[in-house]
């Protein structure tokens, strides 16, 4: 005989789970006790939201569901933001919450909330364990749904009295099979090839699905064989190396950035692994005059600005190889590659000595300090827009940007999860000062688990992105300022290292030293966000330089 909680943990082991991020409570006592004899490590964190973000980034980087755990009521509500972020960023996550006993769930009772209903709008699958015997099916279904295209969240509520019940040894975990995505029908391949052959000026837009589907090599070959330029959404950075001659850079800024001129010239847009939750088609297809080809394992969302000429559903690599085999036209690569303008913009700031530092200078130095396989995790704010535009990303999953739900606070916990998954890589998070303070308590978690991460805070004592929007819309800003602690002392009070960049020339050596320190390092980087509105003005007046 085993308890339902022990069976549950065996089922998680069977799914390949190695870590659970979370905070236990009274209602998880049996589950926590069952973990003692398991191969799974429990990573005790300091806020459930951080646990969900850690599971989110783990899922996004590995393709295997990240797992987080909380108690009922307030523990579960604290999970919500990070969990919703994972779900909308298409990252596989399984969240487990304790629940009161089934004998008191029908009435008002201490800390009881209907958790299945609470999570309902932000997930793919949710369930409550009402009988121990269903645990193998239910766990398998949660992982299968969370990990299947498009990945997302699964939620399991585990009432405390069920967790302690006994089950016979015959009830065992179910066999896990990794699904293979089917190939697209031949007719769709032919149709896509014909449209591409007839195109005057085709353009590829890669989305995060290309990375999830391990189709980056196939994407590069496809683009090379047909000589078609490639833009990427923020979450697809690295799907083609920035340095590749056919790579145009990232799109997604609401302003008309250089890369957007590529769209102006295109008559056919080949959207591969693209998800409109990231970059609304209205922004790149306002006049609805282009032909769209959708290549993805999942059906396209319906949108008046995203009416398909052809939808090619199936494994992305397979579809790309077959379409390239079928197409006969090698294009002239007519769309002018304006990446050089971005390069010039960056290089111009390489030796910039202005202080506070410009975003361009910070990103130039950051790129120099990071190896191609190192991982940068962005938080959400004005800094994210600069990272998306200017961080030259060469490899998939080396620049993580949340652009579906886009929640502040992902940076620090995300970096911890990334370093845990890839201990051999340097991991840096760039975060605003506001986003940092939303989950800075996790510095303690990182130190306790000896997770060496570098946290670069772009310090402006303001909600920078909101100020940018206010100034753009109204010409002035209000209610966006706050005071910061002394970040160096703050870091040191945890036992971490803290550095403050006192002049622009100090940033590069400080970054290199921070990685060598091999502990948690906080770098306070004063930033000059007057560059934000300058960029808006520049892009507003921009005329396509061709
Ligand atoms: C949890 C959450 N709250 C609010 C927002 C809206 N929001 C987006 S960016 C931003 C300001 C971020 O400020 P900061 O972290 O200092 O970064 P900066 O913009 O200055 O680079 C806000 C309030 C959000 N995306 N997520």
Short mmCIF file of N, CA and C in Angstrom, two decimals, residues 40-149:
data_model
loop_
_atom_site.label_atom_id
_atom_site.label_comp_id
_atom_site.label_asym_id
_atom_site.label_seq_id
_atom_site.Cartn_x
_atom_site.Cartn_y
_atom_site.Cartn_z
N UNK A 40 13.10 13.60 -6.86
CA UNK A 40 12.77 14.99 -7.23
C UNK A 40 13.28 15.95 -6.15
N UNK A 41 13.95 17.04 -6.61
CA UNK A 41 14.39 18.07 -5.67
C UNK A 41 13.28 19.10 -5.51
N UNK A 42 13.04 19.50 -4.28
CA UNK A 42 12.10 20.58 -4.06
C UNK A 42 12.89 21.86 -3.87
N UNK A 43 12.60 22.85 -4.70
CA UNK A 43 13.31 24.13 -4.61
C UNK A 43 12.40 25.10 -3.85
N UNK A 44 12.69 25.25 -2.58
CA UNK A 44 11.86 26.13 -1.74
C UNK A 44 12.15 27.58 -2.09
N UNK A 45 11.13 28.31 -2.49
CA UNK A 45 11.32 29.70 -2.92
C UNK A 45 10.71 30.64 -1.89
N UNK A 46 10.66 31.94 -2.22
CA UNK A 46 10.21 32.94 -1.27
C UNK A 46 8.89 33.59 -1.67
N UNK A 47 8.40 33.28 -2.84
CA UNK A 47 7.08 33.78 -3.27
C UNK A 47 6.59 32.82 -4.35
N UNK A 48 5.32 32.44 -4.26
CA UNK A 48 4.80 31.47 -5.24
C UNK A 48 4.85 32.00 -6.66
N UNK A 49 4.71 33.33 -6.82
CA UNK A 49 4.78 33.88 -8.19
C UNK A 49 6.13 33.54 -8.81
N UNK A 50 7.18 33.63 -7.99
CA UNK A 50 8.53 33.32 -8.50
C UNK A 50 8.61 31.84 -8.87
N UNK A 51 7.98 30.98 -8.08
CA UNK A 51 7.99 29.54 -8.40
C UNK A 51 7.36 29.31 -9.78
N UNK A 52 6.26 30.02 -10.04
CA UNK A 52 5.59 29.85 -11.33
C UNK A 52 6.47 30.37 -12.47
N UNK A 53 7.14 31.51 -12.25
CA UNK A 53 8.05 32.03 -13.29
C UNK A 53 9.22 31.06 -13.52
N UNK A 54 9.69 30.43 -12.45
CA UNK A 54 10.81 29.49 -12.62
C UNK A 54 10.32 28.30 -13.47
N UNK A 55 9.14 27.81 -13.16
CA UNK A 55 8.59 26.70 -13.94
C UNK A 55 8.39 27.14 -15.39
N UNK A 56 7.95 28.38 -15.56
CA UNK A 56 7.71 28.97 -16.89
C UNK A 56 9.00 28.93 -17.73
N UNK A 57 10.07 29.48 -17.17
CA UNK A 57 11.32 29.56 -17.95
C UNK A 57 11.94 28.17 -18.12
N UNK A 58 11.81 27.33 -17.10
CA UNK A 58 12.30 25.95 -17.25
C UNK A 58 11.58 25.29 -18.43
N UNK A 59 10.28 25.43 -18.47
CA UNK A 59 9.48 24.82 -19.55
C UNK A 59 9.86 25.38 -20.90
N UNK A 60 10.05 26.68 -20.95
CA UNK A 60 10.36 27.31 -22.24
C UNK A 60 11.73 26.88 -22.76
N UNK A 61 12.69 26.74 -21.85
CA UNK A 61 14.05 26.40 -22.29
C UNK A 61 14.22 24.91 -22.59
N UNK A 62 13.46 24.06 -21.91
CA UNK A 62 13.71 22.62 -22.04
C UNK A 62 12.63 21.89 -22.85
N UNK A 63 11.44 22.49 -22.97
CA UNK A 63 10.34 21.79 -23.64
C UNK A 63 9.64 20.80 -22.72
N UNK A 64 10.25 20.52 -21.56
CA UNK A 64 9.62 19.64 -20.56
C UNK A 64 8.88 20.52 -19.57
N UNK A 65 7.69 20.10 -19.16
CA UNK A 65 6.90 20.96 -18.28
C UNK A 65 7.67 21.31 -17.01
N UNK A 66 7.72 22.59 -16.69
CA UNK A 66 8.21 23.04 -15.39
C UNK A 66 7.10 22.80 -14.38
N UNK A 67 7.48 22.49 -13.16
CA UNK A 67 6.46 22.16 -12.16
C UNK A 67 6.59 23.11 -10.97
N UNK A 68 5.44 23.65 -10.53
CA UNK A 68 5.45 24.51 -9.35
C UNK A 68 4.35 24.06 -8.40
N UNK A 69 4.54 24.38 -7.14
CA UNK A 69 3.62 23.88 -6.11
C UNK A 69 3.32 24.98 -5.10
N UNK A 70 2.06 25.03 -4.67
CA UNK A 70 1.66 26.00 -3.64
C UNK A 70 0.60 25.36 -2.77
N UNK A 71 0.32 26.04 -1.69
CA UNK A 71 -0.79 25.58 -0.86
C UNK A 71 -2.10 26.11 -1.45
N UNK A 72 -3.20 25.83 -0.76
CA UNK A 72 -4.49 26.29 -1.26
C UNK A 72 -4.62 27.82 -1.12
N UNK A 73 -5.78 28.37 -1.45
CA UNK A 73 -6.13 29.78 -1.22
C UNK A 73 -5.02 30.75 -1.60
N UNK A 74 -4.42 31.45 -0.63
CA UNK A 74 -3.46 32.50 -0.96
C UNK A 74 -2.21 31.99 -1.67
N UNK A 75 -1.80 30.78 -1.39
CA UNK A 75 -0.64 30.22 -2.09
C UNK A 75 -0.98 30.05 -3.56
N UNK A 76 -2.15 29.52 -3.82
CA UNK A 76 -2.57 29.29 -5.21
C UNK A 76 -2.79 30.61 -5.94
N UNK A 77 -3.41 31.59 -5.27
CA UNK A 77 -3.62 32.87 -5.98
C UNK A 77 -2.28 33.53 -6.30
N UNK A 78 -1.30 33.34 -5.44
CA UNK A 78 0.03 33.89 -5.74
C UNK A 78 0.67 33.25 -6.97
N UNK A 79 0.29 32.05 -7.30
CA UNK A 79 0.86 31.39 -8.49
C UNK A 79 0.36 32.02 -9.79
N UNK A 80 -0.82 32.67 -9.70
CA UNK A 80 -1.57 32.98 -10.91
C UNK A 80 -0.77 33.74 -11.98
N UNK A 81 -0.07 34.82 -11.59
CA UNK A 81 0.59 35.66 -12.61
C UNK A 81 1.67 34.90 -13.39
N UNK A 82 2.52 34.20 -12.66
CA UNK A 82 3.59 33.46 -13.35
C UNK A 82 3.02 32.34 -14.21
N UNK A 83 1.95 31.74 -13.71
CA UNK A 83 1.33 30.64 -14.44
C UNK A 83 0.66 31.17 -15.72
N UNK A 84 -0.03 32.30 -15.60
CA UNK A 84 -0.68 32.90 -16.78
C UNK A 84 0.39 33.30 -17.79
N UNK A 85 1.52 33.76 -17.29
CA UNK A 85 2.61 34.16 -18.19
C UNK A 85 3.08 32.96 -19.00
N UNK A 86 3.26 31.83 -18.31
CA UNK A 86 3.69 30.62 -19.01
C UNK A 86 2.66 30.23 -20.06
N UNK A 87 1.40 30.27 -19.67
CA UNK A 87 0.35 29.82 -20.58
C UNK A 87 0.31 30.66 -21.85
N UNK A 88 0.46 31.97 -21.70
CA UNK A 88 0.36 32.82 -22.88
C UNK A 88 1.68 32.93 -23.64
N UNK A 89 2.78 32.57 -22.99
CA UNK A 89 4.06 32.50 -23.71
C UNK A 89 4.28 31.11 -24.28
N UNK A 90 3.25 30.26 -24.16
CA UNK A 90 3.30 28.89 -24.73
C UNK A 90 4.44 28.09 -24.13
N UNK A 91 4.52 28.15 -22.82
CA UNK A 91 5.57 27.43 -22.12
C UNK A 91 4.90 26.33 -21.28
N UNK A 92 5.36 25.08 -21.38
CA UNK A 92 4.67 24.01 -20.65
C UNK A 92 4.92 24.09 -19.15
N UNK A 93 3.86 24.16 -18.38
CA UNK A 93 3.97 24.24 -16.92
C UNK A 93 2.84 23.42 -16.30
N UNK A 94 3.18 22.68 -15.25
CA UNK A 94 2.15 21.99 -14.44
C UNK A 94 2.21 22.60 -13.04
N UNK A 95 1.09 23.16 -12.61
CA UNK A 95 1.02 23.74 -11.26
C UNK A 95 0.18 22.84 -10.37
N UNK A 96 0.67 22.66 -9.15
CA UNK A 96 -0.03 21.79 -8.20
C UNK A 96 -0.37 22.64 -6.98
N UNK A 97 -1.62 22.60 -6.57
CA UNK A 97 -1.96 23.32 -5.33
C UNK A 97 -2.65 22.37 -4.38
N UNK A 98 -2.34 22.51 -3.10
CA UNK A 98 -3.10 21.78 -2.10
C UNK A 98 -4.53 22.31 -2.08
N UNK A 99 -5.40 21.56 -1.49
CA UNK A 99 -6.79 22.02 -1.35
C UNK A 99 -7.33 21.46 -0.03
N UNK A 100 -8.34 22.15 0.51
CA UNK A 100 -8.97 21.64 1.73
C UNK A 100 -9.60 20.28 1.47
N UNK A 101 -9.99 19.60 2.55
CA UNK A 101 -10.58 18.27 2.40
C UNK A 101 -11.89 18.33 1.62
N UNK A 102 -12.20 17.26 0.91
CA UNK A 102 -13.44 17.22 0.11
C UNK A 102 -14.68 17.33 1.01
N UNK A 103 -14.52 17.09 2.30
CA UNK A 103 -15.65 17.18 3.23
C UNK A 103 -15.99 18.62 3.60
N UNK A 104 -15.17 19.58 3.15
CA UNK A 104 -15.51 20.98 3.46
C UNK A 104 -15.46 21.89 2.23
N UNK A 105 -15.37 21.25 1.06
CA UNK A 105 -15.26 22.07 -0.14
C UNK A 105 -16.60 22.62 -0.62
N UNK A 106 -17.69 22.07 -0.08
CA UNK A 106 -19.01 22.48 -0.55
C UNK A 106 -19.53 23.72 0.17
N UNK A 107 -18.74 24.25 1.14
CA UNK A 107 -19.26 25.37 1.93
C UNK A 107 -18.15 26.37 2.22
N UNK A 108 -18.52 27.52 2.78
CA UNK A 108 -17.51 28.49 3.18
C UNK A 108 -16.61 27.86 4.22
N UNK A 109 -15.33 27.90 3.99
CA UNK A 109 -14.43 27.24 4.92
C UNK A 109 -13.04 27.86 4.78
N UNK A 110 -12.29 27.84 5.88
CA UNK A 110 -11.00 28.50 5.97
C UNK A 110 -10.12 28.30 4.72
N UNK A 111 -9.75 29.39 4.05
CA UNK A 111 -8.84 29.44 2.90
C UNK A 111 -9.33 28.71 1.65
N UNK A 112 -10.58 28.27 1.66
CA UNK A 112 -11.04 27.52 0.48
C UNK A 112 -11.52 28.47 -0.62
N UNK A 113 -10.99 28.24 -1.78
CA UNK A 113 -11.44 28.92 -3.00
C UNK A 113 -11.62 27.83 -4.04
N UNK A 114 -12.54 28.03 -4.97
CA UNK A 114 -12.69 27.06 -6.05
C UNK A 114 -11.50 27.27 -7.02
N UNK A 115 -10.46 26.50 -6.81
CA UNK A 115 -9.22 26.74 -7.56
C UNK A 115 -9.33 26.35 -9.02
N UNK A 116 -10.08 25.31 -9.29
CA UNK A 116 -10.23 24.88 -10.68
C UNK A 116 -10.88 26.01 -11.49
N UNK A 117 -11.87 26.65 -10.89
CA UNK A 117 -12.50 27.79 -11.60
C UNK A 117 -11.56 28.97 -11.68
N UNK A 118 -10.80 29.19 -10.62
CA UNK A 118 -9.88 30.33 -10.60
C UNK A 118 -8.88 30.24 -11.75
N UNK A 119 -8.35 29.06 -11.96
CA UNK A 119 -7.31 28.89 -13.00
C UNK A 119 -7.91 28.70 -14.40
N UNK A 120 -9.20 28.47 -14.44
CA UNK A 120 -9.81 28.07 -15.71
C UNK A 120 -9.46 28.96 -16.92
N UNK A 121 -9.48 30.29 -16.80
CA UNK A 121 -9.22 31.08 -18.02
C UNK A 121 -7.76 31.14 -18.43
N UNK A 122 -6.85 30.60 -17.64
CA UNK A 122 -5.42 30.80 -17.94
C UNK A 122 -4.70 29.48 -18.15
N UNK A 123 -5.38 28.49 -18.67
CA UNK A 123 -4.70 27.21 -18.84
C UNK A 123 -5.31 26.38 -19.95
N UNK A 124 -4.67 25.24 -20.20
CA UNK A 124 -5.18 24.29 -21.19
C UNK A 124 -5.98 23.19 -20.53
N UNK A 125 -5.60 22.81 -19.31
CA UNK A 125 -6.27 21.69 -18.65
C UNK A 125 -6.23 21.89 -17.15
N UNK A 126 -7.36 21.67 -16.48
CA UNK A 126 -7.30 21.72 -15.02
C UNK A 126 -8.17 20.63 -14.43
N UNK A 127 -7.81 20.17 -13.25
CA UNK A 127 -8.52 19.06 -12.66
C UNK A 127 -8.28 19.01 -11.15
N UNK A 128 -9.14 18.24 -10.49
CA UNK A 128 -9.02 18.06 -9.04
C UNK A 128 -8.97 16.56 -8.77
N UNK A 129 -8.11 16.16 -7.85
CA UNK A 129 -7.99 14.72 -7.56
C UNK A 129 -9.06 14.34 -6.54
N UNK A 130 -10.10 13.69 -7.03
CA UNK A 130 -11.19 13.32 -6.12
C UNK A 130 -11.15 11.84 -5.74
N UNK A 131 -10.36 11.05 -6.44
CA UNK A 131 -10.17 9.62 -6.14
C UNK A 131 -8.70 9.29 -6.36
N UNK A 132 -8.04 8.59 -5.47
CA UNK A 132 -6.62 8.26 -5.67
C UNK A 132 -6.37 7.45 -6.94
N UNK A 133 -7.31 6.59 -7.31
CA UNK A 133 -7.08 5.68 -8.45
C UNK A 133 -6.89 6.42 -9.78
N UNK A 134 -7.42 7.65 -9.86
CA UNK A 134 -7.33 8.35 -11.16
C UNK A 134 -6.00 9.11 -11.33
N UNK A 135 -5.15 9.07 -10.30
CA UNK A 135 -3.93 9.89 -10.34
C UNK A 135 -3.05 9.59 -11.57
N UNK A 136 -2.78 8.32 -11.92
CA UNK A 136 -1.91 8.08 -13.09
C UNK A 136 -2.48 8.71 -14.37
N UNK A 137 -3.77 8.56 -14.58
CA UNK A 137 -4.38 9.14 -15.79
C UNK A 137 -4.30 10.66 -15.75
N UNK A 138 -4.63 11.18 -14.60
CA UNK A 138 -4.73 12.63 -14.46
C UNK A 138 -3.35 13.31 -14.61
N UNK A 139 -2.33 12.71 -14.04
CA UNK A 139 -0.98 13.30 -14.17
C UNK A 139 -0.51 13.20 -15.63
N UNK A 140 -0.74 12.04 -16.25
CA UNK A 140 -0.33 11.86 -17.64
C UNK A 140 -1.03 12.90 -18.53
N UNK A 141 -2.32 13.08 -18.27
CA UNK A 141 -3.08 14.03 -19.10
C UNK A 141 -2.58 15.46 -18.89
N UNK A 142 -2.27 15.80 -17.64
CA UNK A 142 -1.77 17.17 -17.36
C UNK A 142 -0.47 17.42 -18.12
N UNK A 143 0.46 16.48 -18.08
CA UNK A 143 1.75 16.68 -18.76
C UNK A 143 1.58 16.64 -20.28
N UNK A 144 0.73 15.72 -20.73
CA UNK A 144 0.53 15.60 -22.18
C UNK A 144 -0.06 16.91 -22.73
N UNK A 145 -1.07 17.42 -22.06
CA UNK A 145 -1.70 18.66 -22.53
C UNK A 145 -0.75 19.84 -22.42
N UNK A 146 -0.04 19.93 -21.30
CA UNK A 146 0.86 21.08 -21.10
C UNK A 146 1.95 21.10 -22.17
N UNK A 147 2.43 19.92 -22.56
CA UNK A 147 3.59 19.86 -23.47
C UNK A 147 3.21 19.82 -24.95
N UNK A 148 1.94 19.50 -25.25
CA UNK A 148 1.55 19.40 -26.66
C UNK A 148 1.44 20.80 -27.26
N UNK A 149 1.68 20.91 -28.57
CA UNK A 149 1.54 22.20 -29.25
C UNK A 149 0.09 22.70 -29.15
#
